[in-house]
Amino acid sequence: LCCMDLANHLTQPDPEKARTVAYVPAEARSDAALIALACDQLVIAPGAILGGAGAVDIAPEEVLLARETLRDRLAPAKGRSWSLIAALIDPDTRVYRYTHKGDGAVEYFCDAELARQADPDSWVRGEEVTTAGRPLRLKGEQAQQLGLARDTVEDFAGFKQIYGLEEELVLAEPSWAHFLIDALAQPAVAWLLLLIGGAALYAELQAPGIGIGGFVGGVCFLLYFWSKYLDGTADWLEVLLFAAGVSCV
C-alpha cells in the first residue's frame, strides 16, 4: 500500500523536534485513515468520516501486511493501541471495549492484542465497537470518544485556534519537478526513453569515436533512471547492473 509508505514516513520525525498534526474536515476513508493516524495528533470535524470502505477495495494480502506494520511499527511509535486502527481497514478485526480491574483504565483491543498484554486476565471485556464483516467507520465525535482524535472542530479557523496559529499556513504543493518525474515515470514514456536510448547507443557503436548517438543515449538513460529512482521503483542496484551491461557491450 502506498499509504503505508507515507504512514511509515510520518512515524520517523522526532516528536521533540517536529510534530505532525492531521486535519480531516470531511473524510479520510479506508487507507487514508492510516495516514491521518500516523500523525502525532488528529483533529477532525464532528461529522467527518474516519475509516470504513473507500473508493478502492484493499486486497486481503495488503490488509494483512498493513496489520503487521500497524502492530509492529506505527502503533508503538505513536503510543497507541493498534486494534482500532487496523479495524478501520480490516473487516475481520473485531474490537471490544476493555476495562482494567485494578485502576478502571479503558482500552480497546482485538483478541490478538489482548493476548499480548502483560496480564490479559486483568481486563474485563465490554461491548463490541466494530461490526462483523465491515471495516470500522467512525464519525468525528466517535473518533474523539474512542481516543483516536484529539479534538473536533467545525472549520479550519477552529483548528488554527487550538494550536494558536495566527498567520496563514503555507500550502505544500508539488513543484514542476514532481510533475516532470511523474510524467517521465509513466510506463509509455519510460519505454520510449529506453527505445530511443537503445537506438542511440546502437548508432554510437556503429560509428568511431563519441558522437551525437552517445550523447542522446546518455541523456535518455539518465532521465529514465533519474525518474525511476525518485519515483521509488529503482535503486542503485539497477543502475549498477545497467552500467555493467553497457560496459560489457
Coordinates of N, CA and C in Angstrom, one line a residue:
L1 N 0.8 -1.2 0.0 CA 0.0 0.0 0.0 C 0.9 1.3 0.0
C2 N 0.6 2.2 -0.9 CA 1.4 3.4 -0.9 C 1.1 4.2 0.3
C3 N -0.1 4.1 0.9 CA -0.4 4.9 2.1 C 0.5 4.4 3.3
M4 N 0.9 3.1 3.3 CA 1.7 2.7 4.4 C 3.1 3.2 4.3
D5 N 3.6 3.5 3.1 CA 4.9 4.1 2.9 C 4.8 5.5 3.5
L6 N 3.8 6.3 3.2 CA 3.6 7.6 3.7 C 3.4 7.6 5.3
A7 N 2.6 6.6 5.7 CA 2.4 6.5 7.2 C 3.7 6.2 7.9
N8 N 4.5 5.3 7.3 CA 5.8 5.0 7.9 C 6.7 6.2 7.9
H9 N 6.7 7.0 6.9 CA 7.5 8.2 6.8 C 7.1 9.2 7.9
L10 N 5.8 9.2 8.2 CA 5.3 10.2 9.2 C 5.7 9.7 10.6
T11 N 6.0 8.5 10.8 CA 6.4 8.0 12.2 C 7.9 8.3 12.4
Q12 N 8.7 8.7 11.5 CA 10.1 8.9 11.6 C 10.5 10.1 12.3
P13 N 9.9 11.3 12.1 CA 10.4 12.5 12.8 C 10.3 12.4 14.3
D14 N 11.3 13.0 15.0 CA 11.4 13.0 16.4 C 10.4 14.0 16.9
P15 N 9.4 13.6 17.7 CA 8.3 14.5 18.2 C 8.8 15.6 19.0
E16 N 10.1 15.5 19.6 CA 10.7 16.7 20.3 C 11.2 17.8 19.3
K17 N 11.4 17.4 18.1 CA 11.9 18.4 17.1 C 10.8 18.8 16.1
A18 N 9.9 17.9 15.8 CA 8.8 18.2 14.9 C 7.5 17.4 15.2
R19 N 6.4 18.0 15.2 CA 5.2 17.4 15.5 C 4.2 17.4 14.3
T20 N 3.7 16.3 13.9 CA 2.7 16.2 12.8 C 1.3 16.2 13.3
V21 N 0.5 16.9 12.6 CA -1.0 17.0 13.0 C -1.8 16.8 11.7
A22 N -2.7 15.9 11.8 CA -3.6 15.7 10.7 C -5.0 16.4 10.9
Y23 N -5.5 17.1 9.9 CA -6.7 17.8 10.0 C -7.7 17.2 8.9
V24 N -8.8 16.6 9.4 CA -9.7 15.9 8.5 C -11.1 16.7 8.5
P25 N -11.3 17.5 7.5 CA -12.6 18.3 7.5 C -13.8 17.6 7.0
A26 N -13.6 16.6 6.2 CA -14.7 15.9 5.5 C -14.6 14.3 5.7
E27 N -13.5 13.8 5.2 CA -13.4 12.3 5.3 C -12.0 11.9 5.1
A28 N -11.7 10.7 5.7 CA -10.4 10.0 5.5 C -10.8 8.6 5.5
R29 N -11.3 8.1 4.4 CA -11.8 6.7 4.4 C -10.7 5.7 4.1
S30 N -11.0 4.5 4.5 CA -10.1 3.3 4.1 C -8.7 3.6 4.5
D31 N -7.7 3.4 3.6 CA -6.3 3.5 3.9 C -5.9 5.0 4.2
A32 N -6.7 5.9 3.7 CA -6.4 7.3 4.0 C -6.4 7.6 5.5
A33 N -7.2 6.8 6.3 CA -7.3 6.9 7.7 C -6.0 6.6 8.4
L34 N -5.2 5.7 7.8 CA -3.9 5.3 8.3 C -2.9 6.4 8.3
I35 N -3.0 7.2 7.2 CA -2.1 8.4 7.1 C -2.5 9.4 8.2
A36 N -3.7 9.6 8.4 CA -4.2 10.6 9.4 C -3.7 10.2 10.8
L37 N -3.8 8.9 11.1 CA -3.5 8.4 12.4 C -2.0 8.1 12.6
A38 N -1.2 8.2 11.5 CA 0.2 8.1 11.6 C 0.8 9.4 12.2
C39 N 0.0 10.5 12.1 CA 0.5 11.7 12.7 C 0.4 11.7 14.2
D40 N 1.1 12.6 14.8 CA 1.1 12.6 16.3 C -0.2 13.0 16.9
Q41 N -1.0 13.8 16.2 CA -2.3 14.2 16.7 C -3.3 14.3 15.5
L42 N -4.5 14.0 15.8 CA -5.6 14.1 14.8 C -6.7 15.1 15.2
V43 N -7.0 16.0 14.4 CA -8.1 16.9 14.6 C -9.1 16.7 13.5
I44 N -10.4 16.6 13.8 CA -11.4 16.2 12.8 C -12.7 16.9 13.1
A45 N -13.4 17.1 12.0 CA -14.7 17.8 12.1 C -15.7 16.8 12.7
P46 N -16.7 17.3 13.5 CA -17.6 16.4 14.2 C -18.3 15.4 13.3
G47 N -18.7 15.8 12.1 CA -19.4 15.0 11.2 C -18.5 14.3 10.1
A48 N -17.2 14.5 10.2 CA -16.3 13.9 9.2 C -16.3 12.4 9.4
I49 N -15.9 11.7 8.3 CA -15.8 10.2 8.3 C -14.4 9.7 8.4
L50 N -14.1 8.8 9.4 CA -12.8 8.2 9.5 C -12.9 6.7 9.3
G51 N -12.2 6.2 8.3 CA -12.2 4.7 8.1 C -13.4 4.3 7.3
G52 N -13.7 3.0 7.3 CA -14.8 2.4 6.5 C -14.3 2.2 5.1
A53 N -15.2 1.7 4.3 CA -14.9 1.4 2.9 C -14.6 2.6 2.1
G54 N -13.6 2.5 1.2 CA -13.2 3.6 0.4 C -13.6 3.4 -1.1
A55 N -13.0 4.3 -1.9 CA -13.3 4.2 -3.4 C -12.7 2.9 -4.0
V56 N -11.6 2.4 -3.4 CA -11.0 1.3 -4.0 C -10.9 0.2 -2.9
D57 N -11.2 -1.0 -3.2 CA -11.1 -2.1 -2.2 C -9.7 -2.5 -2.0
I58 N -9.3 -2.8 -0.8 CA -8.0 -3.2 -0.4 C -7.9 -4.7 -0.5
A59 N -6.9 -5.3 -1.2 CA -6.8 -6.7 -1.3 C -6.5 -7.3 0.1
P60 N -7.0 -8.6 0.4 CA -6.8 -9.2 1.7 C -5.3 -9.3 2.1
E61 N -4.4 -9.6 1.1 CA -3.0 -9.7 1.4 C -2.4 -8.3 1.8
E62 N -2.9 -7.3 1.2 CA -2.5 -5.9 1.6 C -3.0 -5.5 3.0
V63 N -4.2 -6.0 3.3 CA -4.7 -5.7 4.6 C -3.8 -6.4 5.7
L64 N -3.4 -7.7 5.4 CA -2.6 -8.4 6.3 C -1.3 -7.7 6.5
L65 N -0.6 -7.3 5.5 CA 0.6 -6.6 5.6 C 0.5 -5.3 6.4
A66 N -0.6 -4.6 6.1 CA -0.9 -3.3 6.9 C -1.1 -3.6 8.3
R67 N -1.8 -4.7 8.7 CA -2.0 -5.0 10.1 C -0.6 -5.2 10.8
E68 N 0.3 -6.0 10.1 CA 1.6 -6.2 10.7 C 2.4 -4.9 10.9
T69 N 2.3 -4.0 9.9 CA 3.0 -2.8 10.1 C 2.4 -1.9 11.2
L70 N 1.1 -1.9 11.3 CA 0.4 -1.2 12.4 C 0.8 -1.7 13.7
R71 N 0.9 -3.0 13.8 CA 1.2 -3.7 15.1 C 2.6 -3.5 15.5
D72 N 3.5 -3.6 14.6 CA 5.0 -3.6 14.9 C 5.6 -2.2 14.8
R73 N 5.1 -1.3 14.1 CA 5.8 0.0 13.9 C 5.0 1.2 14.2
L74 N 3.8 1.4 13.5 CA 3.1 2.6 13.6 C 2.5 2.8 15.0
A75 N 1.8 1.8 15.5 CA 1.2 2.0 16.9 C 2.2 2.1 18.0
P76 N 3.3 1.3 18.0 CA 4.3 1.6 19.1 C 4.9 2.9 19.0
A77 N 5.2 3.4 17.7 CA 5.8 4.7 17.6 C 4.9 5.8 18.1
K78 N 3.6 5.7 18.0 CA 2.7 6.7 18.4 C 2.1 6.5 19.8
G79 N 2.4 5.3 20.4 CA 1.9 5.0 21.7 C 0.4 4.8 21.7
R80 N -0.1 4.1 20.6 CA -1.5 3.8 20.5 C -1.7 2.3 20.4
S81 N -3.0 2.0 20.8 CA -3.4 0.6 20.5 C -3.6 0.5 19.0
W82 N -3.2 -0.7 18.5 CA -3.3 -0.9 17.0 C -4.6 -1.5 16.6
S83 N -5.4 -2.0 17.5 CA -6.6 -2.7 17.1 C -7.6 -1.8 16.4
L84 N -7.9 -0.6 17.0 CA -8.9 0.3 16.4 C -8.4 0.7 15.0
I85 N -7.1 1.0 14.9 CA -6.6 1.5 13.6 C -6.7 0.4 12.6
A86 N -6.4 -0.8 12.9 CA -6.5 -1.9 12.0 C -7.9 -2.2 11.6
A87 N -8.9 -2.0 12.5 CA -10.3 -2.2 12.2 C -10.8 -1.2 11.2
L88 N -10.2 -0.1 11.0 CA -10.6 0.9 10.1 C -10.5 0.4 8.6
I89 N -9.6 -0.6 8.4 CA -9.4 -1.1 7.0 C -9.7 -2.6 6.9
D90 N -9.8 -3.3 8.1 CA -9.9 -4.7 8.1 C -11.3 -5.1 8.6
P91 N -12.1 -5.7 7.8 CA -13.5 -6.1 8.3 C -13.4 -7.3 9.2
D92 N -12.3 -8.0 9.3 CA -12.2 -9.2 10.1 C -11.6 -8.9 11.5
T93 N -11.2 -7.7 11.8 CA -10.7 -7.3 13.1 C -11.9 -6.8 13.9
R94 N -12.1 -7.6 15.0 CA -13.2 -7.3 15.9 C -12.7 -6.7 17.2
V95 N -13.1 -5.6 17.6 CA -12.5 -4.8 18.7 C -13.6 -4.6 19.8
Y96 N -13.1 -4.8 21.0 CA -14.0 -4.7 22.2 C -13.5 -3.7 23.2
R97 N -14.4 -3.1 23.9 CA -14.0 -2.2 25.0 C -13.6 -3.0 26.2
Y98 N -12.5 -2.7 26.7 CA -12.0 -3.4 27.9 C -11.7 -2.5 29.1
T99 N -12.1 -2.9 30.3 CA -11.8 -2.1 31.5 C -10.9 -2.8 32.4
H100 N -9.9 -2.2 32.9 CA -8.9 -2.8 33.8 C -9.5 -2.9 35.2
K101 N -9.3 -4.1 35.7 CA -9.9 -4.4 37.1 C -9.3 -3.6 38.1
G102 N -8.0 -3.2 38.0 CA -7.3 -2.5 39.0 C -7.6 -1.0 39.1
D103 N -7.3 -0.3 38.0 CA -7.4 1.2 38.0 C -8.6 1.7 37.2
G104 N -9.3 0.8 36.6 CA -10.5 1.2 35.8 C -10.2 1.8 34.4
A105 N -8.9 1.7 34.0 CA -8.5 2.2 32.7 C -9.3 1.5 31.6
V106 N -9.6 2.3 30.5 CA -10.4 1.8 29.4 C -9.5 1.7 28.2
E107 N -9.4 0.6 27.5 CA -8.7 0.4 26.3 C -9.6 -0.4 25.3
Y108 N -9.1 -0.4 24.1 CA -9.9 -1.1 23.0 C -8.9 -2.1 22.3
F109 N -9.3 -3.4 22.5 CA -8.4 -4.4 22.0 C -9.2 -5.4 21.1
C110 N -8.5 -6.0 20.1 CA -8.9 -7.2 19.5 C -8.3 -8.4 20.3
D111 N -8.7 -9.6 20.0 CA -8.2 -10.8 20.7 C -6.7 -10.9 20.6
A112 N -6.2 -10.6 19.4 CA -4.7 -10.7 19.3 C -3.9 -9.7 20.1
E113 N -4.4 -8.5 20.2 CA -3.7 -7.5 21.0 C -3.9 -7.8 22.5
L114 N -5.1 -8.2 22.9 CA -5.3 -8.6 24.3 C -4.4 -9.7 24.7
A115 N -4.1 -10.6 23.9 CA -3.2 -11.7 24.3 C -1.8 -11.3 24.5
R116 N -1.4 -10.1 23.9 CA -0.1 -9.6 24.0 C 0.1 -8.7 25.3
Q117 N -1.0 -8.5 26.0 CA -0.9 -7.7 27.2 C -0.2 -8.4 28.3
A118 N 0.4 -7.7 29.3 CA 1.2 -8.3 30.4 C 0.3 -9.2 31.2
D119 N -0.9 -8.8 31.4 CA -1.9 -9.7 32.2 C -3.3 -9.6 31.6
P120 N -3.5 -10.4 30.6 CA -4.8 -10.4 29.9 C -6.0 -10.6 30.8
D121 N -5.8 -11.4 31.8 CA -7.0 -11.7 32.7 C -7.4 -10.5 33.6
S122 N -6.6 -9.4 33.6 CA -6.9 -8.3 34.4 C -7.8 -7.3 33.7
W123 N -8.2 -7.7 32.4 CA -9.1 -6.8 31.6 C -10.4 -7.5 31.5
V124 N -11.5 -6.7 31.7 CA -12.9 -7.1 31.6 C -13.5 -6.7 30.3
R125 N -13.9 -7.6 29.5 CA -14.5 -7.3 28.2 C -15.8 -6.6 28.3
G126 N -16.0 -5.6 27.5 CA -17.3 -4.9 27.4 C -17.9 -5.1 26.0
E127 N -18.6 -4.0 25.6 CA -19.3 -4.2 24.3 C -18.4 -4.1 23.1
E128 N -18.8 -4.7 22.0 CA -18.0 -4.6 20.8 C -18.2 -3.3 20.1
V129 N -17.2 -2.7 19.6 CA -17.3 -1.4 18.9 C -17.2 -1.5 17.4
T130 N -17.0 -2.7 16.9 CA -16.9 -3.0 15.5 C -18.2 -3.7 15.0
T131 N -18.4 -3.8 13.7 CA -19.4 -4.6 13.2 C -18.8 -5.7 12.3
A132 N -19.2 -6.9 12.6 CA -18.6 -8.1 11.9 C -18.8 -8.0 10.4
G133 N -17.7 -8.2 9.7 CA -17.8 -8.2 8.2 C -17.7 -6.9 7.6
R134 N -17.5 -5.8 8.4 CA -17.4 -4.4 7.8 C -16.3 -3.7 8.5
P135 N -15.5 -2.9 7.7 CA -14.5 -2.1 8.4 C -15.1 -1.1 9.3
L136 N -14.4 -0.7 10.4 CA -14.9 0.3 11.3 C -15.0 1.6 10.7
R137 N -16.2 2.3 10.8 CA -16.4 3.6 10.2 C -16.9 4.5 11.3
L138 N -16.2 5.6 11.6 CA -16.4 6.5 12.7 C -16.7 7.9 12.2
K139 N -17.6 8.5 12.9 CA -17.8 10.0 12.8 C -16.8 10.7 13.7
G140 N -16.6 11.9 13.4 CA -15.5 12.7 14.2 C -15.7 12.6 15.7
E141 N -16.9 12.8 16.2 CA -17.2 12.7 17.6 C -16.9 11.3 18.2
Q142 N -17.2 10.3 17.4 CA -16.9 8.9 17.9 C -15.4 8.7 17.9
A143 N -14.7 9.2 16.9 CA -13.2 9.1 16.9 C -12.6 9.7 18.2
Q144 N -13.2 10.9 18.6 CA -12.7 11.5 19.8 C -13.0 10.7 21.0
Q145 N -14.2 10.2 21.1 CA -14.6 9.4 22.3 C -13.7 8.1 22.4
L146 N -13.3 7.6 21.3 CA -12.5 6.3 21.3 C -11.0 6.6 21.5
G147 N -10.7 7.9 21.5 CA -9.3 8.3 21.8 C -8.4 8.4 20.5
L148 N -9.0 8.3 19.3 CA -8.3 8.3 18.1 C -8.0 9.8 17.7
A149 N -8.9 10.7 18.0 CA -8.8 12.1 17.7 C -8.6 12.9 19.0
R150 N -7.7 14.0 18.8 CA -7.5 14.8 20.0 C -8.7 15.8 20.2
D151 N -9.2 16.4 19.1 CA -10.2 17.4 19.2 C -11.1 17.3 18.0
T152 N -12.3 17.9 18.1 CA -13.2 18.1 16.9 C -13.4 19.6 16.8
V153 N -13.4 20.1 15.5 CA -13.6 21.5 15.2 C -14.5 21.6 14.1
E154 N -15.2 22.7 14.0 CA -16.2 22.9 12.9 C -15.5 23.3 11.6
D155 N -14.4 24.1 11.7 CA -13.8 24.5 10.5 C -12.3 24.7 10.7
F156 N -11.6 25.2 9.7 CA -10.2 25.4 9.8 C -9.8 26.5 10.7
A157 N -10.7 27.5 10.9 CA -10.4 28.6 11.9 C -10.3 28.0 13.3
G158 N -11.2 27.0 13.6 CA -11.2 26.4 14.8 C -9.9 25.6 15.0
F159 N -9.4 24.9 14.0 CA -8.2 24.2 14.0 C -7.0 25.1 14.4
K160 N -7.0 26.3 13.7 CA -5.9 27.2 14.0 C -5.9 27.8 15.4
Q161 N -7.2 27.9 15.9 CA -7.3 28.4 17.3 C -6.8 27.4 18.3
I162 N -6.9 26.1 18.1 CA -6.5 25.1 19.0 C -4.9 25.2 19.2
Y163 N -4.2 25.4 18.1 CA -2.8 25.5 18.1 C -2.2 26.9 18.1
G164 N -3.1 27.9 18.3 CA -2.6 29.2 18.4 C -1.9 29.7 17.2
L165 N -2.4 29.4 16.0 CA -1.8 29.8 14.7 C -2.5 31.0 14.3
E166 N -1.7 32.1 14.1 CA -2.3 33.4 13.8 C -2.1 33.7 12.3
E167 N -0.9 33.3 11.8 CA -0.6 33.6 10.4 C -1.2 32.5 9.5
E168 N -1.4 32.8 8.2 CA -1.9 31.9 7.2 C -0.8 30.8 7.0
L169 N -1.3 29.6 6.9 CA -0.4 28.5 6.7 C 0.0 28.4 5.2
V170 N 1.2 28.0 4.9 CA 1.6 27.9 3.5 C 1.3 26.4 3.1
L171 N 0.6 26.3 2.0 CA 0.2 25.0 1.5 C 1.4 24.4 0.7
A172 N 1.7 23.2 1.1 CA 2.8 22.5 0.4 C 2.2 21.8 -0.9
E173 N 2.7 22.2 -2.0 CA 2.2 21.7 -3.3 C 3.3 21.1 -4.1
P174 N 3.0 20.1 -5.0 CA 4.1 19.6 -5.8 C 4.7 20.6 -6.7
S175 N 6.0 20.6 -6.9 CA 6.7 21.6 -7.8 C 6.7 21.0 -9.2
W176 N 7.2 21.8 -10.1 CA 7.3 21.3 -11.5 C 8.2 20.0 -11.6
A177 N 9.1 19.9 -10.7 CA 10.0 18.7 -10.8 C 9.2 17.5 -10.4
H178 N 8.2 17.6 -9.5 CA 7.4 16.4 -9.2 C 6.5 16.0 -10.4
F179 N 6.0 17.0 -11.1 CA 5.2 16.7 -12.3 C 6.0 16.1 -13.4
L180 N 7.3 16.6 -13.5 CA 8.2 16.0 -14.5 C 8.5 14.6 -14.2
I181 N 8.8 14.3 -12.9 CA 9.2 12.9 -12.5 C 8.0 12.0 -12.8
D182 N 6.8 12.4 -12.4 CA 5.6 11.6 -12.6 C 5.4 11.3 -14.1
A183 N 5.6 12.3 -14.9 CA 5.4 12.1 -16.4 C 6.5 11.2 -17.0
L184 N 7.7 11.4 -16.6 CA 8.8 10.5 -17.1 C 8.7 9.1 -16.6
A185 N 8.1 8.9 -15.4 CA 7.9 7.6 -14.8 C 6.8 6.8 -15.4
Q186 N 5.9 7.4 -16.2 CA 4.8 6.7 -16.8 C 5.4 5.6 -17.7
P187 N 4.7 4.4 -17.7 CA 5.3 3.3 -18.5 C 5.5 3.6 -19.9
A188 N 4.6 4.3 -20.6 CA 4.8 4.6 -22.0 C 6.0 5.5 -22.2
V189 N 6.2 6.5 -21.4 CA 7.3 7.4 -21.6 C 8.6 6.7 -21.2
A190 N 8.6 5.8 -20.2 CA 9.8 5.1 -19.8 C 10.2 4.2 -20.9
W191 N 9.3 3.5 -21.5 CA 9.6 2.6 -22.6 C 10.2 3.4 -23.8
L192 N 9.6 4.6 -24.1 CA 10.1 5.4 -25.2 C 11.5 5.9 -24.9
L193 N 11.8 6.2 -23.7 CA 13.2 6.6 -23.3 C 14.2 5.5 -23.5
L194 N 13.8 4.3 -23.1 CA 14.6 3.1 -23.3 C 14.8 2.8 -24.8
L195 N 13.7 2.9 -25.6 CA 13.8 2.7 -27.0 C 14.7 3.6 -27.7
I196 N 14.6 4.9 -27.4 CA 15.4 6.0 -28.1 C 16.9 5.8 -27.6
G197 N 17.0 5.5 -26.3 CA 18.3 5.4 -25.7 C 19.0 4.2 -26.3
G198 N 18.3 3.1 -26.5 CA 18.9 1.9 -27.1 C 19.3 2.1 -28.6
A199 N 18.4 2.8 -29.3 CA 18.7 3.0 -30.7 C 19.9 4.0 -30.8
A200 N 20.0 5.0 -30.0 CA 21.1 5.9 -30.0 C 22.4 5.2 -29.6
L201 N 22.3 4.3 -28.6 CA 23.5 3.6 -28.2 C 24.0 2.7 -29.4
Y202 N 23.1 2.0 -30.1 CA 23.4 1.2 -31.2 C 24.1 2.0 -32.3
A203 N 23.5 3.2 -32.6 CA 24.1 4.0 -33.6 C 25.5 4.5 -33.2
E204 N 25.7 4.7 -31.9 CA 27.0 5.2 -31.4 C 28.0 4.1 -31.6
L205 N 27.6 2.8 -31.4 CA 28.6 1.7 -31.5 C 29.0 1.4 -33.0
Q206 N 28.1 1.9 -33.9 CA 28.5 1.7 -35.3 C 29.4 2.7 -35.9
A207 N 29.6 3.8 -35.1 CA 30.5 4.9 -35.6 C 31.7 5.1 -34.7
P208 N 32.8 5.4 -35.3 CA 34.0 5.6 -34.5 C 33.9 6.9 -33.6
G209 N 34.6 6.8 -32.5 CA 34.6 8.0 -31.6 C 33.3 8.2 -30.8
I210 N 33.2 9.3 -30.2 CA 32.0 9.7 -29.4 C 31.2 10.7 -30.2
G211 N 30.0 10.5 -30.5 CA 29.2 11.4 -31.3 C 27.9 11.7 -30.7
I212 N 26.9 12.2 -31.5 CA 25.6 12.6 -31.1 C 24.8 11.4 -30.5
G213 N 25.1 10.2 -31.0 CA 24.4 9.0 -30.5 C 24.7 8.7 -29.1
G214 N 25.9 8.8 -28.7 CA 26.3 8.6 -27.3 C 25.6 9.7 -26.4
F215 N 25.6 10.9 -26.9 CA 25.0 12.0 -26.1 C 23.5 11.8 -25.9
V216 N 22.8 11.5 -27.0 CA 21.4 11.2 -26.9 C 21.1 10.0 -26.0
G217 N 21.8 8.9 -26.2 CA 21.6 7.7 -25.4 C 21.8 8.0 -23.9
G218 N 22.9 8.7 -23.6 CA 23.2 9.1 -22.2 C 22.1 9.9 -21.6
V219 N 21.6 10.9 -22.3 CA 20.5 11.7 -21.8 C 19.2 10.9 -21.5
C220 N 18.9 10.0 -22.5 CA 17.7 9.2 -22.3 C 17.8 8.2 -21.1
F221 N 19.0 7.6 -21.0 CA 19.1 6.6 -19.8 C 19.2 7.4 -18.5
L222 N 19.8 8.6 -18.5 CA 19.9 9.4 -17.3 C 18.5 9.8 -16.9
L223 N 17.7 10.2 -17.8 CA 16.3 10.6 -17.5 C 15.5 9.4 -17.0
Y224 N 15.7 8.3 -17.6 CA 15.0 7.1 -17.2 C 15.3 6.7 -15.8
F225 N 16.6 6.5 -15.4 CA 16.9 6.1 -14.1 C 16.7 7.2 -13.1
W226 N 16.8 8.4 -13.4 CA 16.5 9.6 -12.5 C 15.1 9.5 -12.1
S227 N 14.2 9.4 -13.1 CA 12.7 9.4 -12.8 C 12.4 8.1 -12.0
K228 N 12.9 7.0 -12.3 CA 12.6 5.7 -11.6 C 13.1 5.7 -10.2
Y229 N 14.3 6.3 -10.0 CA 14.9 6.4 -8.7 C 14.1 7.3 -7.8
L230 N 13.7 8.5 -8.2 CA 12.9 9.4 -7.4 C 11.5 8.9 -7.3
D231 N 11.0 8.1 -8.2 CA 9.7 7.6 -8.1 C 9.6 6.4 -7.2
G232 N 10.8 5.9 -6.7 CA 10.9 4.8 -5.8 C 10.8 3.4 -6.4
T233 N 10.9 3.3 -7.7 CA 10.8 2.0 -8.4 C 12.2 1.5 -8.9
A234 N 13.2 2.2 -8.6 CA 14.6 1.7 -8.9 C 15.6 2.2 -7.9
D235 N 16.6 1.5 -7.7 CA 17.7 1.9 -6.7 C 19.0 1.7 -7.4
W236 N 20.1 1.9 -6.6 CA 21.4 1.9 -7.2 C 21.8 0.5 -7.8
L237 N 21.2 -0.5 -7.3 CA 21.5 -1.8 -7.8 C 21.1 -1.9 -9.3
E238 N 19.9 -1.4 -9.7 CA 19.5 -1.4 -11.1 C 20.5 -0.5 -11.9
V239 N 20.9 0.6 -11.4 CA 21.8 1.5 -12.1 C 23.1 0.8 -12.3
L240 N 23.6 0.2 -11.3 CA 24.9 -0.5 -11.4 C 24.9 -1.7 -12.4
L241 N 23.8 -2.4 -12.4 CA 23.6 -3.6 -13.3 C 23.5 -3.1 -14.7
F242 N 22.8 -2.0 -14.9 CA 22.7 -1.4 -16.3 C 24.1 -0.9 -16.8
A243 N 24.8 -0.2 -15.9 CA 26.2 0.3 -16.2 C 27.1 -0.9 -16.6
A244 N 27.0 -2.0 -15.8 CA 27.8 -3.1 -16.0 C 27.5 -3.8 -17.4
G245 N 26.2 -3.8 -17.7 CA 25.8 -4.4 -19.0 C 26.3 -3.5 -20.2
V246 N 26.2 -2.2 -20.1 CA 26.7 -1.4 -21.1 C 28.2 -1.5 -21.3
S247 N 28.9 -1.6 -20.1 CA 30.4 -1.8 -20.2 C 30.7 -3.1 -20.9
C248 N 30.0 -4.2 -20.7 CA 30.3 -5.4 -21.3 C 30.0 -5.3 -22.8
V249 N 29.0 -4.6 -23.2 CA 28.7 -4.4 -24.7 C 29.9 -3.6 -25.3

